[in-house]
Amino acid sequence: MKTTETPAPLPAEPGIPVAKVDVPAGPPRKEKKQGTALNVFSHGILVIWAIMVVLPLLWAVMTSFKDDSSIFGSPWSLPDTLHFDNWSRAWTEANMSDYFLNTILVVGGSLIGTLVLGSMAAYVLARFDFPGNRFIYFLFIGGMSFPIMLALVPLFYVVNNMGLLNTIHGLILVYIAYSLPFTVFFLTAFFRTLPTSVAEAAFVDGASHTRTFFQIMLPMAKPGLISVGIFNFLGQWNQYMLPTVLNTDPDKRVLTQGLVQLAVSQGYKGDWSGLFAGLVMAMLPVLAAYIIFQRQVVQGLTAGALK
């Protein structure tokens, strides 16, 4: 069977212009139009969602610098003068400083304990095969689906019998137990994406399992740790139900309890300007944490899909 070859075009001789053939462009593809319309629609939804989220935050910040009469008289206008005394009054007279300190102790201790215990459990479940591995993993998954409202009464009696009621360390232990299921679930999937060749090379060099975990695998899981740490920080910082039931000591209240106390302390004569100032105080650490670590959060969420 003979094949015919198409002769190659002769090279153009110098000095002789080469005619350019204009190829007529075809009709625009429908896929491009549909893709453009979808992008416009999705960006429009994102803009609307951003406005719905940002406007209440800006309004709360603006209101925190007004006095009570301006809050009710002109709620949507800018403050005539900045009343910084609202912040100082909320910080000192409303004991927001004590609530802030208690919250930092509880959330800081519980966050460290959750990340350490959760990463260790997730590493074992992700890297080692042993009888009961999947059973233990699904127990943690079941803990995510268990509503905390059903556990409040037995949890109260358990904490009371252990002598941990109305204590900072008791609340830390409860926060750790409450946050472990999601932490183990998240980090187990993340540890499975890490390369095994690095751990095997460490074992060949004589490193123990403990040294391999803390010096090699844990630094490699830094994006995942930051991501799950941010999620746990948000949940623990805004937690209200658990401290209300397990922490009734006025001197050991956390920030959410303090905001409620500030709202109801004066009966019908509420300190609304001080309440908004305290609300913004409670909101600023969360916003600062997310702004600082937003890139690491995105990297941690997408690391499993990119590997």
XYZ file of C-alpha atoms in Angstrom:
307
model
C 0.000 0.000 0.000
C 1.530 3.252 -1.119
C 1.251 6.424 0.887
C 1.365 9.863 -0.602
C 3.407 12.510 1.162
C 2.516 16.146 1.023
C 5.483 18.142 -0.296
C 6.898 20.639 2.146
C 6.504 24.302 1.173
C 9.521 25.835 -0.525
C 11.413 28.384 1.542
C 10.833 31.940 0.547
C 13.596 33.554 -1.465
C 15.067 36.729 -0.069
C 13.556 39.851 -1.447
C 10.329 38.189 -2.537
C 7.372 39.002 -0.303
C 5.351 36.112 0.921
C 1.618 36.497 0.675
C -0.289 36.044 3.891
C -3.493 34.114 3.750
C -6.149 35.358 6.135
C -8.052 32.444 7.586
C -11.573 33.529 8.406
C -12.350 33.125 12.085
C -15.139 30.760 12.874
C -18.173 31.647 14.943
C -17.540 32.100 18.696
C -17.952 28.973 20.719
C -20.945 28.613 22.949
C -18.770 27.153 25.686
C -16.911 30.434 26.092
C -20.158 32.372 26.385
C -21.502 29.916 28.906
C -18.261 30.025 30.883
C -18.306 33.827 30.936
C -21.911 33.892 32.093
C -21.152 31.368 34.823
C -18.162 33.404 36.018
C -20.241 36.583 36.136
C -23.003 34.811 38.058
C -20.602 33.208 40.566
C -18.708 36.461 41.119
C -22.001 38.275 41.610
C -23.041 35.765 44.279
C -19.671 36.166 46.006
C -19.988 39.968 45.981
C -23.490 39.782 47.471
C -22.289 37.333 50.124
C -19.308 39.559 50.979
C -21.612 42.558 51.396
C -23.926 40.572 53.673
C -20.968 39.559 55.853
C -18.915 42.760 55.891
C -21.704 45.315 56.397
C -22.860 43.995 59.818
C -19.246 43.899 60.998
C -18.620 47.470 59.897
C -21.895 48.578 61.475
C -20.919 46.946 64.802
C -17.513 48.658 64.750
C -19.115 52.001 63.884
C -21.739 51.630 66.615
C -19.113 50.845 69.247
C -17.876 54.456 68.972
C -21.341 56.035 69.456
C -23.215 56.958 72.596
C -26.562 55.381 73.485
C -28.677 58.262 72.175
C -26.948 58.177 68.775
C -27.394 54.415 68.537
C -31.183 54.733 68.755
C -31.531 58.163 67.145
C -29.408 57.655 64.023
C -28.314 54.018 63.879
C -27.027 54.142 60.285
C -25.099 57.401 60.419
C -21.427 57.829 61.201
C -20.582 58.869 64.773
C -20.203 62.608 65.293
C -17.388 62.058 67.768
C -15.475 58.910 68.590
C -16.397 57.779 72.100
C -13.342 55.770 73.125
C -14.702 55.724 76.658
C -17.074 52.962 75.541
C -14.109 50.627 75.100
C -12.457 51.620 78.386
C -15.764 51.271 80.252
C -16.403 47.831 78.803
C -12.830 46.749 79.571
C -12.784 47.907 83.207
C -16.311 48.303 84.598
C -17.777 45.279 82.782
C -14.780 43.083 83.738
C -14.055 42.285 80.100
C -10.358 42.082 80.985
C -10.999 39.168 83.371
C -13.251 37.436 80.849
C -10.595 37.923 78.172
C -7.887 36.397 80.349
C -10.037 33.385 81.266
C -10.921 32.819 77.615
C -7.275 32.975 76.529
C -6.322 30.423 79.208
C -9.144 28.039 78.317
C -8.869 28.324 74.534
C -5.055 28.330 74.536
C -4.778 25.231 76.713
C -7.521 23.340 74.908
C -6.149 24.258 71.476
C -2.659 22.993 72.309
C -4.032 19.798 73.837
C -6.375 19.192 70.915
C -3.645 19.604 68.295
C -1.124 17.427 70.145
C -3.496 14.567 70.976
C -5.411 14.819 67.696
C -2.276 14.787 65.540
C -0.858 11.785 67.397
C -4.089 9.804 67.069
C -4.522 10.792 63.422
C -0.939 9.803 62.564
C -1.382 6.338 64.052
C -4.725 5.788 62.328
C -3.378 7.000 58.980
C 0.034 5.257 58.959
C -0.338 1.972 60.831
C -2.549 -1.028 60.158
C -3.667 -2.892 63.269
C -6.823 -4.710 64.397
C -9.522 -2.192 65.243
C -8.033 0.655 63.209
C -11.170 1.348 61.214
C -13.371 0.792 64.273
C -11.533 3.461 66.262
C -11.601 5.793 63.274
C -15.362 5.433 62.891
C -15.787 6.023 66.619
C -14.243 9.459 66.115
C -16.521 10.019 63.120
C -19.502 9.081 65.285
C -18.401 11.643 67.852
C -18.823 14.378 65.227
C -22.469 13.429 64.690
C -23.363 13.279 68.402
C -25.225 16.474 69.428
C -23.718 18.185 72.436
C -27.175 19.024 73.795
C -27.812 15.348 74.582
C -24.592 15.097 76.601
C -24.960 18.183 78.800
C -26.698 16.515 81.764
C -24.466 13.400 82.010
C -21.421 15.566 81.254
C -22.318 17.846 84.156
C -22.469 14.906 86.601
C -19.233 13.387 85.254
C -17.333 16.666 85.620
C -18.869 17.247 89.053
C -17.923 13.766 90.296
C -14.349 14.307 89.112
C -14.134 17.559 91.077
C -13.579 19.643 87.912
C -16.751 21.723 88.013
C -16.182 25.521 87.934
C -12.483 25.096 87.145
C -10.377 26.297 84.229
C -8.625 22.955 83.709
C -11.944 21.102 83.792
C -13.278 23.301 81.017
C -10.052 22.757 79.055
C -10.474 18.971 79.229
C -14.085 19.205 78.059
C -13.098 21.466 75.145
C -10.391 18.979 74.120
C -12.833 16.072 74.177
C -15.379 18.124 72.245
C -12.871 19.103 69.507
C -10.989 15.808 69.096
C -13.400 14.031 66.676
C -13.192 16.690 63.956
C -9.443 17.129 64.514
C -8.732 13.412 64.110
C -11.018 13.192 61.077
C -9.326 16.148 59.370
C -5.732 15.230 60.171
C -6.134 11.533 59.330
C -7.002 12.438 55.757
C -4.112 14.926 55.693
C -1.474 12.479 57.004
C -2.485 9.986 54.312
C -1.434 12.478 51.629
C 2.111 12.865 52.983
C 4.848 10.839 51.228
C 5.902 7.649 52.992
C 9.406 7.716 51.514
C 10.536 10.401 53.971
C 9.402 8.382 56.994
C 10.989 5.217 55.587
C 14.290 7.046 55.074
C 14.167 8.210 58.702
C 13.595 4.655 59.899
C 16.549 3.469 57.822
C 18.732 6.114 59.463
C 17.765 4.744 62.887
C 15.115 7.272 63.948
C 12.443 6.036 66.340
C 8.717 6.386 65.728
C 8.518 9.265 68.201
C 11.383 11.185 66.615
C 10.043 10.539 63.115
C 6.651 11.903 64.100
C 7.735 15.032 65.973
C 10.744 16.025 63.847
C 9.716 14.942 60.352
C 6.031 14.184 59.857
C 4.595 16.863 62.134
C 6.467 19.755 60.441
C 5.316 18.417 57.064
C 1.714 18.560 58.341
C 1.994 22.227 59.317
C -0.639 23.474 56.780
C -3.153 20.932 58.037
C -2.411 21.768 61.674
C -2.932 25.463 61.049
C -6.195 24.847 59.202
C -7.736 22.609 61.839
C -6.330 24.887 64.547
C -8.185 27.871 63.081
C -11.440 25.909 62.942
C -11.048 24.735 66.529
C -10.098 28.234 67.652
C -13.281 29.659 66.136
C -15.473 27.012 67.725
C -13.859 27.195 71.150
C -13.659 30.989 71.260
C -17.386 31.315 70.471
C -18.466 28.406 72.704
C -21.298 29.383 75.034
C -23.287 26.269 75.955
C -20.485 24.302 77.627
C -19.152 27.099 79.880
C -22.702 28.092 80.840
C -23.406 24.587 82.160
C -19.969 23.687 83.544
C -18.676 27.064 84.705
C -21.032 28.966 87.008
C -18.336 30.725 89.029
C -18.576 34.496 88.322
C -14.805 34.902 88.676
C -14.070 32.259 86.025
C -16.492 33.235 83.297
C -15.325 33.282 79.700
C -15.924 35.998 77.127
C -19.259 34.733 75.804
C -20.658 34.602 79.318
C -19.297 38.081 79.956
C -21.099 39.519 76.931
C -24.400 38.049 78.116
C -23.775 39.387 81.599
C -23.022 42.817 80.143
C -26.296 42.746 78.187
C -28.527 41.846 81.147
C -26.651 43.427 84.045
C -28.594 46.713 84.021
C -32.076 45.380 83.337
C -34.042 47.688 81.063
C -31.295 50.313 81.145
C -28.709 48.517 79.074
C -25.265 49.880 78.294
C -25.605 49.461 74.539
C -22.487 51.385 73.612
C -20.410 49.348 76.051
C -22.055 46.155 74.779
C -21.061 46.908 71.180
C -17.540 47.784 72.319
C -17.285 44.442 74.131
C -18.696 42.667 71.090
C -16.017 44.155 68.846
C -13.351 43.233 71.415
C -14.492 39.624 71.274
C -14.575 39.707 67.476
C -11.124 41.194 66.839
C -8.973 38.162 67.855
C -10.955 35.883 65.547
C -10.599 38.265 62.601
C -6.905 38.780 63.307
C -6.250 35.028 63.455
C -8.009 34.405 60.165
C -6.344 37.345 58.389
C -2.884 36.247 59.534
C -3.310 32.568 58.682
C -5.703 32.739 55.729
C -3.071 31.512 53.243
C -2.173 28.533 55.431
C -5.863 27.679 55.831
C -6.346 27.543 52.080
C -3.167 25.485 51.632
C -4.296 23.025 54.275
C -7.736 22.592 52.727
C -6.392 22.056 49.218
C -3.276 20.013 50.043
C -5.109 16.720 49.836
C -6.539 17.566 46.423
C -3.216 18.707 44.968
C -1.129 15.671 45.960
